[in-house]
CSV table of C-alpha atoms in Angstrom, one decimal:
chain,number,residue,atom,x,y,z
A,1,MET,CA,0.0,0.0,0.0
A,2,ARG,CA,1.4,3.4,-1.0
A,3,LEU,CA,1.5,6.1,1.7
A,4,PRO,CA,-0.3,9.4,1.0
A,5,VAL,CA,2.0,12.1,-0.5
A,6,PHE,CA,1.4,14.5,2.5
A,7,LEU,CA,2.5,11.7,5.0
A,8,ILE,CA,5.7,11.0,3.0
A,9,GLY,CA,6.5,14.7,3.1
A,10,PHE,CA,5.9,14.9,6.8
A,11,LEU,CA,8.1,11.9,7.6
A,12,LEU,CA,10.9,13.3,5.4
A,13,ALA,CA,10.7,16.7,7.1
A,14,SER,CA,10.7,15.3,10.7
A,15,PRO,CA,14.0,14.5,12.4
A,16,LEU,CA,14.5,11.1,13.8
A,17,ALA,CA,13.5,10.9,17.5
A,18,ALA,CA,16.4,11.7,19.9
A,19,ALA,CA,17.6,8.8,21.9
A,20,GLU,CA,18.0,8.9,25.7
A,21,ARG,CA,21.2,7.3,26.8
A,22,ALA,CA,22.1,6.5,30.4
A,23,VAL,CA,25.7,7.2,31.3
A,24,ALA,CA,27.3,5.5,34.3
A,25,PRO,CA,29.8,7.3,36.5
A,26,GLY,CA,33.5,6.7,35.9
A,27,THR,CA,36.7,8.1,34.6
A,28,GLY,CA,36.2,9.0,30.9
A,29,SER,CA,32.7,7.6,30.7
A,30,LEU,CA,31.0,10.9,29.8
A,31,ALA,CA,33.6,11.6,27.1
A,32,ALA,CA,33.0,8.2,25.6
A,33,ALA,CA,29.2,8.7,25.7
A,34,ILE,CA,29.5,12.0,23.9
A,35,ALA,CA,31.7,10.4,21.2
A,36,GLU,CA,29.1,7.7,20.6
A,37,ALA,CA,26.0,10.0,20.7
A,38,ALA,CA,24.1,11.1,17.7
A,39,PRO,CA,23.1,14.8,17.3
A,40,GLY,CA,20.0,15.5,19.4
A,41,ASP,CA,20.6,12.6,21.9
A,42,VAL,CA,19.9,13.2,25.6
A,43,LEU,CA,22.7,11.9,28.0
A,44,THR,CA,21.3,11.2,31.4
A,45,LEU,CA,23.8,11.1,34.3
A,46,THR,CA,23.3,9.5,37.7
A,47,ASP,CA,24.8,10.1,41.1
A,48,GLY,CA,28.5,9.6,41.1
A,49,ALA,CA,31.8,11.1,39.8
A,50,TYR,CA,32.4,11.6,36.1
A,51,ALA,CA,36.2,12.3,36.1
A,52,GLY,CA,37.9,14.1,33.2
A,53,SER,CA,37.2,17.2,31.1
A,54,VAL,CA,34.9,16.9,28.1
A,55,THR,CA,34.3,18.7,24.8
A,56,ILE,CA,30.7,18.7,23.4
A,57,ASP,CA,31.1,18.7,19.6
A,58,ARG,CA,27.6,17.8,18.5
A,59,PRO,CA,24.1,19.1,19.6
A,60,LEU,CA,23.3,17.2,22.8
A,61,ALA,CA,21.4,17.6,26.0
A,62,ILE,CA,23.2,16.4,29.2
A,63,THR,CA,21.0,16.1,32.3
A,64,GLY,CA,21.4,14.7,35.8
A,65,PRO,CA,20.9,15.3,39.5
A,66,ARG,CA,23.2,17.4,41.7
A,67,GLY,CA,24.9,14.2,42.9
A,68,ALA,CA,26.2,13.6,39.4
A,69,VAL,CA,29.6,15.4,39.5
A,70,VAL,CA,31.6,16.2,36.4
A,71,ASP,CA,35.1,16.8,37.6
A,72,GLY,CA,37.9,18.3,35.5
A,73,LEU,CA,40.6,17.2,37.9
A,74,GLY,CA,42.3,20.6,37.8
A,75,GLU,CA,43.1,20.7,34.1
A,76,GLY,CA,41.8,23.4,31.8
A,77,SER,CA,38.0,23.9,31.4
A,78,VAL,CA,35.7,21.1,32.6
A,79,MET,CA,33.0,21.2,29.9
A,80,THR,CA,33.7,23.0,26.6
A,81,ILE,CA,30.9,23.6,24.1
A,82,THR,CA,31.9,24.1,20.5
A,83,VAL,CA,28.7,23.6,18.5
A,84,PRO,CA,25.2,25.2,18.6
A,85,ASP,CA,22.1,23.9,20.5
A,86,VAL,CA,23.7,22.2,23.5
A,87,THR,CA,21.8,22.0,26.8
A,88,PHE,CA,23.1,21.2,30.3
A,89,THR,CA,20.6,20.7,33.2
A,90,GLY,CA,20.9,19.9,36.9
A,91,PHE,CA,24.2,18.3,37.6
A,92,THR,CA,27.4,19.6,39.3
A,93,VAL,CA,30.5,20.9,37.5
A,94,THR,CA,33.8,21.3,39.5
A,95,GLY,CA,37.6,21.1,39.2
A,96,SER,CA,38.7,23.4,36.5
A,97,GLY,CA,42.3,24.4,36.1
A,98,ARG,CA,43.6,27.5,37.9
A,99,VAL,CA,45.2,29.4,35.0
A,100,ASN,CA,43.3,32.7,34.9
A,101,GLN,CA,44.9,34.0,31.7
A,102,ASP,CA,43.6,30.8,29.9
A,103,LEU,CA,40.1,31.5,31.3
A,104,ASP,CA,39.8,28.0,32.8
A,105,ALA,CA,36.2,27.5,33.6
A,106,GLY,CA,33.6,25.1,34.8
A,107,VAL,CA,31.5,25.6,31.6
A,108,LYS,CA,33.0,27.3,28.5
A,109,ILE,CA,30.8,28.3,25.5
A,110,LEU,CA,33.0,29.1,22.5
A,111,GLN,CA,32.3,31.2,19.4
A,112,GLY,CA,29.9,29.4,17.1
A,113,ALA,CA,28.3,27.5,20.0
A,114,ASP,CA,25.1,29.5,19.7
A,115,ARG,CA,21.9,29.0,21.7
A,116,ALA,CA,23.5,27.1,24.5
A,117,ARG,CA,21.3,26.5,27.5
A,118,ILE,CA,22.9,26.1,31.0
A,119,GLU,CA,20.2,25.5,33.6
A,120,LYS,CA,20.1,24.6,37.3
A,121,LEU,CA,23.7,23.5,37.6
A,122,LEU,CA,25.9,23.7,40.7
A,123,VAL,CA,29.1,25.1,39.4
A,124,ILE,CA,31.6,25.0,42.3
A,125,ASP,CA,35.3,25.5,42.9
A,126,ASN,CA,36.4,26.5,39.4
A,127,MET,CA,38.5,29.4,38.3
A,128,HIS,CA,35.7,31.0,36.3
A,129,GLY,CA,32.2,29.5,36.7
A,130,ILE,CA,30.6,29.9,33.3
A,131,ASP,CA,32.5,31.6,30.4
A,132,VAL,CA,30.2,32.7,27.6
A,133,HIS,CA,33.1,33.3,25.1
A,134,GLY,CA,31.6,34.2,21.8
A,135,GLY,CA,28.6,32.0,21.6
A,136,ARG,CA,25.4,34.0,20.7
A,137,ASN,CA,22.0,33.9,22.3
A,138,ALA,CA,23.1,31.8,25.3
A,139,THR,CA,20.7,31.2,28.2
A,140,VAL,CA,22.2,30.8,31.6
A,141,THR,CA,19.4,30.4,34.2
A,142,ALA,CA,18.9,29.3,37.8
A,143,ASN,CA,22.4,28.1,38.4
A,144,GLU,CA,24.3,28.2,41.7
A,145,ILE,CA,27.9,29.3,41.2
A,146,VAL,CA,30.3,29.2,44.1
A,147,GLY,CA,33.8,30.5,43.2
A,148,THR,CA,37.1,30.3,45.0
A,149,ARG,CA,38.3,32.2,48.0
A,150,SER,CA,42.0,32.2,47.1
A,151,PRO,CA,44.3,33.6,45.8
A,152,ARG,CA,43.8,37.4,46.2
A,153,MET,CA,40.5,38.7,44.9
A,154,ASN,CA,41.8,40.4,41.8
A,155,GLU,CA,43.5,37.1,40.7
A,156,ARG,CA,40.4,35.0,41.0
A,157,GLY,CA,37.9,34.2,38.2
A,158,ASN,CA,34.4,35.5,37.7
A,159,GLY,CA,31.1,33.8,38.4
A,160,ILE,CA,29.9,34.4,34.8
A,161,TYR,CA,32.1,35.9,32.2
A,162,VAL,CA,30.4,37.2,29.0
A,163,TRP,CA,32.7,38.2,26.2
A,164,ASN,CA,31.5,39.3,22.7
A,165,SER,CA,28.3,37.2,23.1
A,166,PRO,CA,25.3,39.2,21.9
A,167,GLY,CA,21.9,38.0,23.0
A,168,THR,CA,23.0,36.5,26.3
A,169,LEU,CA,20.3,35.9,29.0
A,170,LEU,CA,21.6,35.5,32.5
A,171,GLU,CA,18.6,35.0,34.9
A,172,GLY,CA,18.0,33.7,38.4
A,173,ASN,CA,21.5,32.7,39.1
A,174,VAL,CA,23.0,32.8,42.6
A,175,ILE,CA,26.7,33.7,42.7
A,176,ARG,CA,29.1,33.8,45.7
A,177,TYR,CA,32.8,34.2,46.1
A,178,GLY,CA,35.4,34.7,43.3
A,179,ARG,CA,36.2,38.1,41.7
A,180,ASP,CA,33.2,39.6,39.9
A,181,GLY,CA,29.7,38.0,39.8
A,182,ILE,CA,29.0,39.0,36.2
A,183,PHE,CA,31.7,40.5,34.1
A,184,SER,CA,30.5,41.7,30.7
A,185,ASN,CA,33.3,42.6,28.3
A,186,ALA,CA,32.9,43.8,24.7
A,187,SER,CA,29.4,42.5,24.5
A,188,ALA,CA,26.0,43.8,23.6
A,189,ASP,CA,22.2,43.4,23.4
A,190,SER,CA,21.8,41.2,26.4
A,191,VAL,CA,19.7,40.9,29.6
A,192,TYR,CA,21.1,40.1,33.1
A,193,ARG,CA,18.1,39.8,35.3
A,194,GLY,CA,17.1,38.5,38.8
A,195,ASN,CA,20.6,37.3,39.9
A,196,ILE,CA,21.8,37.3,43.5
A,197,MET,CA,25.5,38.1,44.1
A,198,ARG,CA,27.4,38.0,47.4
A,199,ASP,CA,30.9,38.3,48.8
A,200,LEU,CA,32.6,39.5,45.5
A,201,ARG,CA,34.6,42.4,44.2
A,202,PHE,CA,31.9,43.7,41.9
A,203,ALA,CA,28.5,42.2,41.6
A,204,VAL,CA,28.1,43.3,38.0
A,205,HIS,CA,31.0,44.8,36.0
A,206,PHE,CA,30.6,46.3,32.5
A,207,MET,CA,33.5,47.1,30.2
A,208,TYR,CA,32.7,48.2,26.6
A,209,THR,CA,29.2,46.8,26.8
A,210,ARG,CA,26.3,48.4,25.0
A,211,ASN,CA,22.5,48.0,24.8
A,212,THR,CA,22.3,45.7,27.8
A,213,GLU,CA,19.8,45.5,30.6
A,214,VAL,CA,20.7,44.9,34.2
A,215,SER,CA,17.4,44.5,36.1
A,216,GLY,CA,16.1,43.1,39.3
A,217,ASN,CA,19.5,41.9,40.5
A,218,ILE,CA,20.6,41.9,44.2
A,219,SER,CA,24.1,42.7,45.3
A,220,ILE,CA,24.9,42.1,49.0
A,221,GLY,CA,28.1,42.7,50.9
A,222,ASN,CA,30.3,43.1,47.9
A,223,HIS,CA,33.1,45.6,47.6
A,224,LEU,CA,31.1,47.4,44.8
A,225,GLY,CA,27.6,46.6,43.5
A,226,PHE,CA,27.1,47.7,39.9
A,227,ALA,CA,30.2,49.1,38.0
A,228,ILE,CA,29.2,50.4,34.6
A,229,MET,CA,32.4,51.4,32.9
A,230,PHE,CA,33.3,52.5,29.3
A,231,SER,CA,29.8,51.5,28.2
A,232,ASN,CA,26.9,52.9,26.3
A,233,ARG,CA,23.1,52.7,26.5
A,234,ALA,CA,22.9,50.5,29.6
A,235,LYS,CA,19.6,50.0,31.4
A,236,ILE,CA,20.2,49.7,35.2
A,237,LEU,CA,16.7,49.0,36.5
A,238,ASN,CA,15.2,48.0,39.8
A,239,ASN,CA,18.3,46.5,41.4
A,240,LEU,CA,19.2,46.3,45.1
A,241,SER,CA,22.7,47.2,46.5
A,242,LEU,CA,22.7,46.3,50.2
A,243,GLY,CA,25.7,46.8,52.3
A,244,ASP,CA,28.2,47.1,49.5
A,245,ARG,CA,31.4,48.3,51.0
A,246,GLU,CA,32.8,50.9,48.5
A,247,HIS,CA,30.1,52.0,46.0
A,248,GLY,CA,26.6,50.8,45.4
A,249,LEU,CA,26.5,52.1,41.8
A,250,MET,CA,29.3,53.5,39.7
A,251,LEU,CA,29.1,55.2,36.3
A,252,ASN,CA,32.6,55.6,35.0
A,253,TYR,CA,32.8,56.8,31.3
A,254,ALA,CA,29.3,55.5,31.0
A,255,ASN,CA,26.9,57.4,28.7
A,256,ASN,CA,23.2,57.4,27.7
A,257,ALA,CA,22.3,55.0,30.6
A,258,ASP,CA,18.8,54.7,32.1
A,259,VAL,CA,19.3,54.3,35.9
A,260,THR,CA,15.8,53.8,37.4
A,261,GLY,CA,14.2,52.2,40.4
A,262,ASN,CA,17.3,51.1,42.2
A,263,LEU,CA,17.9,51.0,46.0
A,264,VAL,CA,21.4,51.5,47.3
A,265,ARG,CA,21.5,51.2,51.1
A,266,GLY,CA,24.1,50.9,53.8
A,267,GLY,CA,27.3,51.4,51.8
A,268,THR,CA,30.2,52.4,54.0
A,269,LYS,CA,31.5,54.9,51.4
A,270,LYS,CA,29.4,56.0,48.4
A,271,CYS,CA,25.9,55.1,47.3
A,272,LEU,CA,26.4,56.6,43.7
A,273,PHE,CA,29.7,57.6,42.1
A,274,ILE,CA,29.6,59.4,38.8
A,275,TYR,CA,32.9,60.0,37.0
A,276,ASN,CA,33.1,61.4,33.5
A,277,ALA,CA,29.7,60.1,32.6
A,278,HIS,CA,27.4,61.9,30.3
A,279,LYS,CA,23.7,62.1,29.2
A,280,ASN,CA,22.5,59.6,31.8
A,281,LEU,CA,18.9,59.6,33.2
A,282,ILE,CA,19.0,58.9,36.9
A,283,TRP,CA,15.5,58.9,38.4
A,284,ASP,CA,13.2,57.1,40.9
A,285,ASN,CA,16.2,55.7,42.8
A,286,ARG,CA,16.7,55.7,46.6
A,287,PHE,CA,20.2,56.3,48.0
A,288,GLU,CA,20.2,55.6,51.8
A,289,GLY,CA,22.6,55.4,54.7
A,290,CYS,CA,26.0,55.8,52.9
A,291,GLY,CA,29.0,57.8,53.8
A,292,ILE,CA,28.3,59.9,50.7
A,293,GLY,CA,24.9,59.8,48.8
A,294,ILE,CA,26.3,60.9,45.5
A,295,HIS,CA,29.9,61.8,44.5
A,296,PHE,CA,29.8,63.7,41.2
A,297,THR,CA,33.0,64.7,39.4
A,298,ALA,CA,35.3,64.9,36.3
A,299,GLY,CA,33.2,67.0,34.0
A,300,SER,CA,30.2,64.8,33.8
A,301,GLU,CA,27.6,66.7,31.7
A,302,LYS,CA,24.0,66.6,30.6
A,303,ASN,CA,22.9,64.1,33.2
A,304,VAL,CA,19.3,64.3,34.5
A,305,LEU,CA,18.7,63.6,38.2
A,306,THR,CA,15.1,63.8,39.3
A,307,ASP,CA,12.6,62.0,41.6
A,308,ASN,CA,15.4,60.3,43.6
A,309,ALA,CA,15.5,60.1,47.4
A,310,PHE,CA,18.7,60.8,49.3
A,311,MET,CA,18.1,59.5,52.8
A,312,ALA,CA,20.3,59.9,55.9
A,313,ASN,CA,23.6,59.8,54.1
A,314,ARG,CA,26.4,61.3,56.2
A,315,GLU,CA,27.1,63.7,53.3
A,316,GLN,CA,24.4,63.9,50.8
A,317,VAL,CA,26.4,65.3,47.9
A,318,LYS,CA,30.1,65.7,47.1
A,319,TYR,CA,30.4,67.7,43.9
A,320,VAL,CA,34.0,68.4,42.9
A,321,GLY,CA,33.7,71.4,40.5
A,322,THR,CA,32.7,75.0,40.2
A,323,ARG,CA,30.0,74.9,37.5
A,324,ASN,CA,26.4,75.4,38.4
A,325,MET,CA,24.5,72.1,38.3
A,326,GLU,CA,20.7,72.0,38.4
A,327,TRP,CA,19.3,68.8,39.7
A,328,SER,CA,15.6,69.2,38.9
A,329,HIS,CA,13.8,68.5,35.7
A,330,GLU,CA,10.5,69.8,34.4
A,331,GLY,CA,9.6,71.2,37.8
A,332,ARG,CA,10.5,68.1,39.9
A,333,GLY,CA,13.7,67.6,41.9
A,334,ASN,CA,14.7,65.1,44.5
A,335,PHE,CA,13.9,64.3,48.1
A,336,TRP,CA,16.7,65.3,50.6
A,337,SER,CA,16.2,64.1,54.1
A,338,ASP,CA,18.2,67.0,55.6
A,339,HIS,CA,16.2,69.7,53.9
A,340,PRO,CA,14.0,71.5,56.4
A,341,ALA,CA,11.4,72.6,53.9
A,342,PHE,CA,7.7,73.7,53.9
A,343,ASP,CA,5.0,73.1,51.2
A,344,LEU,CA,2.4,75.8,51.8
A,345,ASN,CA,0.4,75.1,48.6
A,346,GLY,CA,0.5,71.3,49.1
A,347,ASP,CA,1.8,70.5,45.6
A,348,GLY,CA,4.5,68.1,46.9
A,349,ILE,CA,7.3,70.5,46.0
A,350,ALA,CA,9.2,72.3,48.7
A,351,ASP,CA,8.9,76.1,48.8
A,352,SER,CA,12.6,76.6,49.0
A,353,PHE,CA,15.5,75.3,46.9
A,354,TYR,CA,18.1,72.9,48.3
A,355,ARG,CA,21.8,73.4,48.1
A,356,PRO,CA,24.0,70.7,49.7
A,357,ASN,CA,27.5,72.2,49.5
A,358,ASP,CA,29.2,75.5,50.1
A,359,LEU,CA,32.6,77.0,49.7
A,360,MET,CA,33.9,75.5,53.0
A,361,ASP,CA,32.9,72.0,51.8
A,362,GLN,CA,35.1,72.5,48.7
A,363,ILE,CA,38.0,73.7,50.7
A,364,LEU,CA,37.7,70.7,53.1
A,365,TRP,CA,37.6,68.2,50.1
A,366,SER,CA,40.8,69.7,48.6
A,367,GLN,CA,42.5,70.4,51.9
A,368,PRO,CA,41.5,67.8,54.5
A,369,ALA,CA,43.8,69.4,57.1
A,370,ALA,CA,41.5,72.4,57.2
A,371,SER,CA,39.0,70.3,59.1
A,372,LEU,CA,40.9,71.3,62.2
A,373,LEU,CA,39.4,74.8,61.8
A,374,ILE,CA,35.9,73.7,61.2
A,375,GLY,CA,34.7,75.2,64.5
A,376,SER,CA,36.5,78.4,64.3
A,377,PRO,CA,34.7,81.8,64.2
A,378,ALA,CA,36.1,82.5,60.7
A,379,VAL,CA,34.6,79.4,59.2
A,380,GLN,CA,31.3,80.0,60.9
A,381,LEU,CA,31.3,83.6,59.5
A,382,VAL,CA,31.9,82.3,56.0
A,383,ARG,CA,29.0,79.8,56.3
A,384,TRP,CA,26.7,82.4,57.8
A,385,SER,CA,27.4,84.9,55.0
A,386,GLN,CA,26.8,82.2,52.3
A,387,ARG,CA,23.5,81.2,53.9
A,388,ASP,CA,22.2,84.7,54.2
A,389,PHE,CA,23.7,86.1,51.0
A,390,PRO,CA,23.4,83.3,48.4
A,391,ALA,CA,25.2,85.5,45.8
A,392,THR,CA,28.4,84.7,47.6
A,393,LEU,CA,28.1,81.0,47.0
A,394,PRO,CA,30.4,79.4,44.5
A,395,GLY,CA,29.2,77.2,41.6
A,396,GLY,CA,27.8,73.9,42.6
A,397,VAL,CA,24.7,71.7,42.8
A,398,ARG,CA,21.2,73.2,43.3
A,399,ASP,CA,17.8,71.5,43.4
A,400,SER,CA,15.2,74.2,42.6
A,401,ALA,CA,12.2,71.9,43.2
A,402,PRO,CA,13.0,69.5,46.1
A,403,LEU,CA,10.3,66.9,46.8
A,404,MET,CA,8.5,66.7,50.1
A,405,ARG,CA,8.1,62.9,50.2
A,406,PRO,CA,10.6,60.1,49.4
A,407,LEU,CA,9.8,57.1,47.3
A,408,THR,CA,10.1,53.7,49.0
A,409,ILE,CA,11.6,50.6,47.5
A,410,PRO,CA,10.8,47.3,49.4
A,411,VAL,CA,13.3,44.6,50.1
A,412,PRO,CA,12.1,40.9,50.2
A,413,LEU,CA,12.0,39.5,53.7
A,414,GLU,CA,14.4,36.6,52.8
A,415,ILE,CA,17.0,39.2,51.6
A,416,LEU,CA,16.9,41.2,54.8
A,417,ALA,CA,18.7,38.4,56.6
A,418,TYR,CA,21.5,38.5,54.1
A,419,GLU,CA,21.7,42.2,54.4
A,420,ALA,CA,22.0,42.0,58.2
A,421,GLU,CA,24.7,39.3,57.9
A,422,ALA,CA,26.8,41.5,55.6
A,423,ALA,CA,26.4,44.5,57.8
A,424,GLY,CA,27.6,42.5,60.8
A,425,ARG,CA,30.7,41.3,58.9
A,426,TRP,CA,31.7,44.8,57.9
A,427,THR,CA,31.2,46.1,61.4
A,428,GLU,CA,33.2,43.2,62.9
A,429,GLY,CA,35.9,43.3,60.3
A,430,ASN,CA,35.1,39.6,59.4
A,431,TYR,CA,35.0,40.0,55.7
A,432,ASP,CA,37.0,38.9,52.6
A,433,ASP,CA,39.5,41.7,52.2
A,434,THR,CA,42.4,39.8,50.7
A,435,ASP,CA,42.9,42.3,47.9
A,436,PRO,CA,44.1,45.7,48.9
A,437,ASP,CA,44.5,46.8,45.2
A,438,ASN,CA,42.5,49.7,43.8
A,439,LEU,CA,39.0,48.5,43.0
A,440,SER,CA,39.1,50.1,39.6
A,441,ALA,CA,41.6,47.5,38.5
A,442,HIS,CA,40.2,45.1,35.9
């Protein structure tokens, strides 16, 4: 009996069903299973050790429980993907080499290995956790990545390293220890969303990255939360920086960014540091409980700051410069917790402008030894004259429409415990501070 023409066409167009192959633990067993597999096969691991590094050179899915441990035995990268459409799910990857300049990693996705999916792995004790190194449209989701705690912090690897890999999605990963949580270098058009990063140098570090969204991430107890450097058109949206030791958010040679809805709280130095960054929109953020709310310097121009809340920072603004800077936009400024203002017409805008710094502040920044004279009659006379005769004030920041009420940004209950833990470690000096080098090193 002849088959109908439409059925013949359907059968010819349909790929053969992928085979599911069980792989027993053992030295070299996974490499042997990959060599014998057909494209599209699913290799299923079971609890036990799979010793030896492997290269995936055909489209496969490899899945297994956390108890299935692929161990690179300290040589090179543990699992290297060289072809498109490879999926890893569920198991543990450990034991990469320790050569940072070779980017030894637990999982490495090379150029041409597009559409890789790395899901729900435990990636532990590798130099770099996951290295997306040229593969496009990678998806890295819901993994737990635990890096090394030695050697010095700048000499460790990153949790996830993204290099020249457009279309990467990093979502729902938990990253702890190592150097940077997510290091994005020379990449573009990606989304890094909903990741939790703790006990690192930088939670998120951009270098030469463009058109990329960083949203809904949580940085806790790192040296620096979100470092956006030499990058363009970043979207930094709805992130939390809690107890980060140096800066919560840094814009360094970063232009045309949208910085919206972020909470930076409890930093020991600076909530927000802006250095030579231009045309950025900074609005609806809350900067709270830092040594300095915002440090603004190095000729940064055409930035819009509006609808932010600056709450209980020891010094709200440090502006190093003499130009006049207006920090309100279309009749709305920012909330300043130290501004004793009134709102007689009830429109939510204070009736008096806010000016955070005066001439003496600028002298103290440039000549710290002058702080010995802070209580002298001469200093008090200068400050009185500037307060009562504003024309004597130097150039600086002015908010002509301060807000009467601050915005609030909630923190999930389960995150509050992590925040308290990080605050306790900073207070007690019980933190990972093995790298005294300048944090701007990269």
